[in-house]
Amino acid sequence: MTVHFHEEDLPAGVLAPGPVAVDTETMGLITPRDRLCVVQISDGKGDEHLVRFAAGSDYAAPNLRAVLADPERLKLYHFGRFDIAALKHYLGVVAAPVYCTKIASRLIRTYTDRHGLKELVRELLGQDISKQQQSSDWGNPTLTDAQKDYAASDVRFLHALRTELNKRLEREGRMELAQACFDFLPHRAELDLAGWPEIDIFSHM
Ligand code: MN
């Protein structure tokens, strides 16, 4: 288990074929204002890769873009709506097809309203992750070891979570509905970027 740190792009050929877990760290929650600072990616084999973008980056990142845009590679997120919007806005790619552990959790863990990554990892996998570095300065030219560990832990468990969540989606007959929600997610992210961030266009009001 190693955390690999890269500047401005992923090296070619470092990921095994198949699904990849993806997360982003930004300067804040308003995508056009708060720049993309780090993209984390893992093939689920035990290593995590962090790609850091400097202030003023051109976000060229051809290797990372190719992985994210690859239609043969499923991208696993937790609350992918935010990450997909950030990746579209800064890297110019629709990082799909998509699986979102938060949506799966909402569809299947109807006995709770706690759908955060920390809670999911604790209940489904019996592991503990710290969210202490969540709100920190990701634009800092020198990321701390704590920041790197935190960033890596956000993609470390998504493959295992998907396996567990899929068992429950199958059991309760909600896999098809989940898949329809995952397929819609890039469009939900596009609505966020296009000016409907908080408005539910399905709502009567
Ligand atoms: Mn994160």
CSV table of C-alpha atoms and ligand atoms in Angstrom, one decimal:
chain,number,residue,atom,x,y,z
A,1,MET,CA,0.0,0.0,0.0
A,2,THR,CA,1.8,3.1,-1.3
A,3,VAL,CA,0.6,6.7,-1.9
A,4,HIS,CA,2.2,8.0,-5.0
A,5,PHE,CA,2.4,11.8,-5.5
A,6,HIS,CA,2.6,13.4,-8.9
A,7,GLU,CA,2.6,17.0,-10.3
A,8,GLU,CA,0.3,18.1,-13.1
A,9,ASP,CA,-0.5,14.6,-14.6
A,10,LEU,CA,-0.6,10.9,-13.9
A,11,PRO,CA,2.3,8.9,-15.3
A,12,ALA,CA,1.3,6.6,-18.2
A,13,GLY,CA,0.5,3.0,-17.4
A,14,VAL,CA,0.4,3.1,-13.6
A,15,LEU,CA,-3.2,1.8,-13.3
A,16,ALA,CA,-4.4,-1.8,-13.8
A,17,PRO,CA,-7.3,-2.2,-16.2
A,18,GLY,CA,-10.8,-2.0,-14.8
A,19,PRO,CA,-12.7,0.4,-12.5
A,20,VAL,CA,-10.9,3.3,-10.8
A,21,ALA,CA,-11.9,5.1,-7.6
A,22,VAL,CA,-11.7,8.9,-8.1
A,23,ASP,CA,-11.9,11.9,-5.7
A,24,THR,CA,-11.0,15.6,-5.9
A,25,GLU,CA,-9.8,18.2,-3.5
A,26,THR,CA,-10.5,21.8,-4.3
A,27,MET,CA,-10.2,25.3,-2.8
A,28,GLY,CA,-13.9,25.1,-1.8
A,29,LEU,CA,-17.4,24.2,-2.8
A,30,ILE,CA,-18.1,26.7,-5.6
A,31,THR,CA,-16.6,25.0,-8.6
A,32,PRO,CA,-16.0,27.9,-11.0
A,33,ARG,CA,-14.5,30.0,-8.1
A,34,ASP,CA,-12.6,27.3,-6.2
A,35,ARG,CA,-10.0,25.7,-8.3
A,36,LEU,CA,-9.2,22.0,-8.6
A,37,CYS,CA,-6.1,21.3,-6.5
A,38,VAL,CA,-5.7,17.5,-6.3
A,39,VAL,CA,-7.2,14.5,-8.1
A,40,GLN,CA,-6.9,11.1,-6.4
A,41,ILE,CA,-7.2,7.9,-8.3
A,42,SER,CA,-6.8,4.2,-7.4
A,43,ASP,CA,-7.3,1.0,-9.3
A,44,GLY,CA,-8.2,-0.9,-6.1
A,45,LYS,CA,-5.0,-3.0,-6.0
A,46,GLY,CA,-3.6,-1.2,-2.9
A,47,ASP,CA,-1.9,1.9,-4.2
A,48,GLU,CA,-3.3,5.4,-4.5
A,49,HIS,CA,-2.1,8.1,-6.9
A,50,LEU,CA,-2.4,11.8,-6.1
A,51,VAL,CA,-2.1,14.4,-8.9
A,52,ARG,CA,-1.5,17.9,-7.7
A,53,PHE,CA,-2.2,21.0,-9.8
A,54,ALA,CA,-0.4,24.2,-9.1
A,55,ALA,CA,-2.0,27.7,-9.1
A,56,GLY,CA,-2.1,28.8,-12.7
A,57,SER,CA,-2.0,25.3,-14.0
A,58,ASP,CA,-3.2,24.8,-17.6
A,59,TYR,CA,-4.8,21.4,-16.6
A,60,ALA,CA,-3.4,19.8,-19.7
A,61,ALA,CA,-2.9,16.4,-18.0
A,62,PRO,CA,-3.3,14.1,-21.1
A,63,ASN,CA,-2.7,10.8,-19.2
A,64,LEU,CA,-5.2,11.6,-16.5
A,65,ARG,CA,-7.8,12.9,-18.9
A,66,ALA,CA,-7.5,9.7,-21.0
A,67,VAL,CA,-8.2,7.6,-18.0
A,68,LEU,CA,-11.1,9.7,-16.8
A,69,ALA,CA,-12.7,9.9,-20.3
A,70,ASP,CA,-12.2,6.2,-21.0
A,71,PRO,CA,-15.7,4.8,-21.6
A,72,GLU,CA,-14.4,1.3,-20.7
A,73,ARG,CA,-13.4,2.3,-17.2
A,74,LEU,CA,-16.1,2.7,-14.5
A,75,LYS,CA,-15.3,5.6,-12.2
A,76,LEU,CA,-16.2,5.1,-8.5
A,77,TYR,CA,-17.0,8.2,-6.4
A,78,HIS,CA,-18.4,9.2,-3.1
A,79,PHE,CA,-20.8,12.1,-3.9
A,80,GLY,CA,-19.7,12.1,-7.5
A,81,ARG,CA,-21.9,15.0,-8.4
A,82,PHE,CA,-19.3,17.4,-7.0
A,83,ASP,CA,-16.2,15.6,-8.5
A,84,ILE,CA,-17.7,15.2,-11.9
A,85,ALA,CA,-18.5,18.9,-12.1
A,86,ALA,CA,-15.0,19.8,-11.0
A,87,LEU,CA,-13.4,17.4,-13.5
A,88,LYS,CA,-15.6,18.7,-16.3
A,89,HIS,CA,-14.9,22.4,-15.5
A,90,TYR,CA,-11.2,22.1,-15.0
A,91,LEU,CA,-10.1,19.1,-17.1
A,92,GLY,CA,-12.8,19.4,-19.7
A,93,VAL,CA,-13.8,15.7,-19.5
A,94,VAL,CA,-17.0,13.9,-18.6
A,95,ALA,CA,-15.5,11.4,-16.2
A,96,ALA,CA,-18.1,8.6,-16.8
A,97,PRO,CA,-19.4,5.9,-16.6
A,98,VAL,CA,-20.1,6.4,-13.0
A,99,TYR,CA,-20.8,4.6,-9.7
A,100,CYS,CA,-21.5,6.7,-6.6
A,101,THR,CA,-21.3,5.1,-3.2
A,102,LYS,CA,-23.3,7.9,-1.6
A,103,ILE,CA,-26.3,7.4,-4.0
A,104,ALA,CA,-26.1,3.6,-3.5
A,105,SER,CA,-26.1,4.2,0.3
A,106,ARG,CA,-29.1,6.5,0.1
A,107,LEU,CA,-31.0,3.9,-1.9
A,108,ILE,CA,-30.2,1.0,0.4
A,109,ARG,CA,-29.4,2.3,3.9
A,110,THR,CA,-32.9,3.7,4.4
A,111,TYR,CA,-32.6,3.1,8.1
A,112,THR,CA,-30.2,6.0,8.6
A,113,ASP,CA,-29.6,9.5,7.3
A,114,ARG,CA,-25.8,9.1,7.8
A,115,HIS,CA,-24.3,8.7,4.4
A,116,GLY,CA,-20.9,10.2,4.8
A,117,LEU,CA,-17.9,8.3,3.6
A,118,LYS,CA,-16.5,7.8,7.2
A,119,GLU,CA,-19.8,6.3,8.3
A,120,LEU,CA,-20.1,4.0,5.3
A,121,VAL,CA,-16.5,2.7,5.7
A,122,ARG,CA,-17.1,2.2,9.4
A,123,GLU,CA,-20.4,0.3,9.0
A,124,LEU,CA,-19.7,-1.7,5.9
A,125,LEU,CA,-16.0,-2.4,6.2
A,126,GLY,CA,-15.3,-2.0,9.9
A,127,GLN,CA,-12.5,0.5,9.2
A,128,ASP,CA,-11.8,4.0,10.6
A,129,ILE,CA,-10.8,6.9,8.4
A,130,SER,CA,-10.1,10.4,9.7
A,131,LYS,CA,-11.8,13.4,8.0
A,132,GLN,CA,-9.7,15.9,9.9
A,133,GLN,CA,-7.9,17.3,6.8
A,134,GLN,CA,-11.1,17.7,4.8
A,135,SER,CA,-11.2,21.5,5.2
A,136,SER,CA,-7.6,22.4,4.7
A,137,ASP,CA,-5.6,24.5,2.3
A,138,TRP,CA,-5.3,22.2,-0.7
A,139,GLY,CA,-3.8,25.0,-2.8
A,140,ASN,CA,-0.7,25.0,-0.6
A,141,PRO,CA,2.4,24.3,-2.8
A,142,THR,CA,3.6,21.8,-0.1
A,143,LEU,CA,0.9,19.4,1.0
A,144,THR,CA,1.5,17.9,4.4
A,145,ASP,CA,1.8,14.2,5.0
A,146,ALA,CA,-1.6,14.3,6.9
A,147,GLN,CA,-3.2,15.9,3.8
A,148,LYS,CA,-1.7,13.3,1.5
A,149,ASP,CA,-2.9,10.4,3.8
A,150,TYR,CA,-6.3,11.9,4.0
A,151,ALA,CA,-6.6,12.5,0.2
A,152,ALA,CA,-5.5,8.9,-0.4
A,153,SER,CA,-7.9,7.4,2.1
A,154,ASP,CA,-10.8,9.1,0.3
A,155,VAL,CA,-10.3,6.7,-2.7
A,156,ARG,CA,-8.9,3.7,-0.8
A,157,PHE,CA,-12.2,2.1,0.2
A,158,LEU,CA,-14.5,2.8,-2.7
A,159,HIS,CA,-13.9,-0.5,-4.6
A,160,ALA,CA,-14.7,-2.5,-1.4
A,161,LEU,CA,-17.7,-0.3,-0.7
A,162,ARG,CA,-19.1,-0.9,-4.1
A,163,THR,CA,-18.9,-4.7,-3.6
A,164,GLU,CA,-20.8,-4.5,-0.3
A,165,LEU,CA,-23.3,-1.9,-1.6
A,166,ASN,CA,-24.1,-4.0,-4.7
A,167,LYS,CA,-24.9,-7.0,-2.5
A,168,ARG,CA,-27.5,-5.0,-0.8
A,169,LEU,CA,-28.8,-3.3,-3.9
A,170,GLU,CA,-29.3,-6.8,-5.5
A,171,ARG,CA,-30.9,-8.1,-2.3
A,172,GLU,CA,-33.5,-5.3,-2.2
A,173,GLY,CA,-34.1,-5.2,-5.9
A,174,ARG,CA,-32.8,-1.7,-6.4
A,175,MET,CA,-29.9,-2.2,-8.7
A,176,GLU,CA,-31.7,-1.0,-11.8
A,177,LEU,CA,-32.8,2.2,-10.1
A,178,ALA,CA,-29.3,2.8,-8.8
A,179,GLN,CA,-27.9,2.3,-12.3
A,180,ALA,CA,-30.4,4.9,-13.7
A,181,CYS,CA,-29.3,7.4,-11.0
A,182,PHE,CA,-25.6,6.8,-11.8
A,183,ASP,CA,-26.3,7.3,-15.5
A,184,PHE,CA,-28.0,10.6,-14.7
A,185,LEU,CA,-25.2,11.9,-12.5
A,186,PRO,CA,-23.1,13.5,-15.2
A,187,HIS,CA,-26.2,15.4,-16.3
A,188,ARG,CA,-26.9,16.5,-12.7
A,189,ALA,CA,-23.3,17.8,-12.5
A,190,GLU,CA,-23.9,19.6,-15.8
A,191,LEU,CA,-27.0,21.3,-14.4
A,192,ASP,CA,-24.9,22.4,-11.4
A,193,LEU,CA,-22.4,24.1,-13.8
A,194,ALA,CA,-25.1,25.5,-16.1
A,195,GLY,CA,-26.9,27.4,-13.4
A,196,TRP,CA,-29.2,25.1,-11.6
A,197,PRO,CA,-27.0,24.2,-8.6
A,198,GLU,CA,-29.6,24.2,-5.9
A,199,ILE,CA,-32.8,24.0,-7.9
A,200,ASP,CA,-34.5,20.6,-8.2
A,201,ILE,CA,-36.1,20.7,-11.7
A,202,PHE,CA,-38.2,17.6,-10.8
A,203,SER,CA,-39.8,19.5,-7.9
A,204,HIS,CA,-43.4,20.9,-8.2
A,205,MET,CA,-42.4,24.1,-6.5
B,1,MN,MN,-11.8,14.0,-0.6
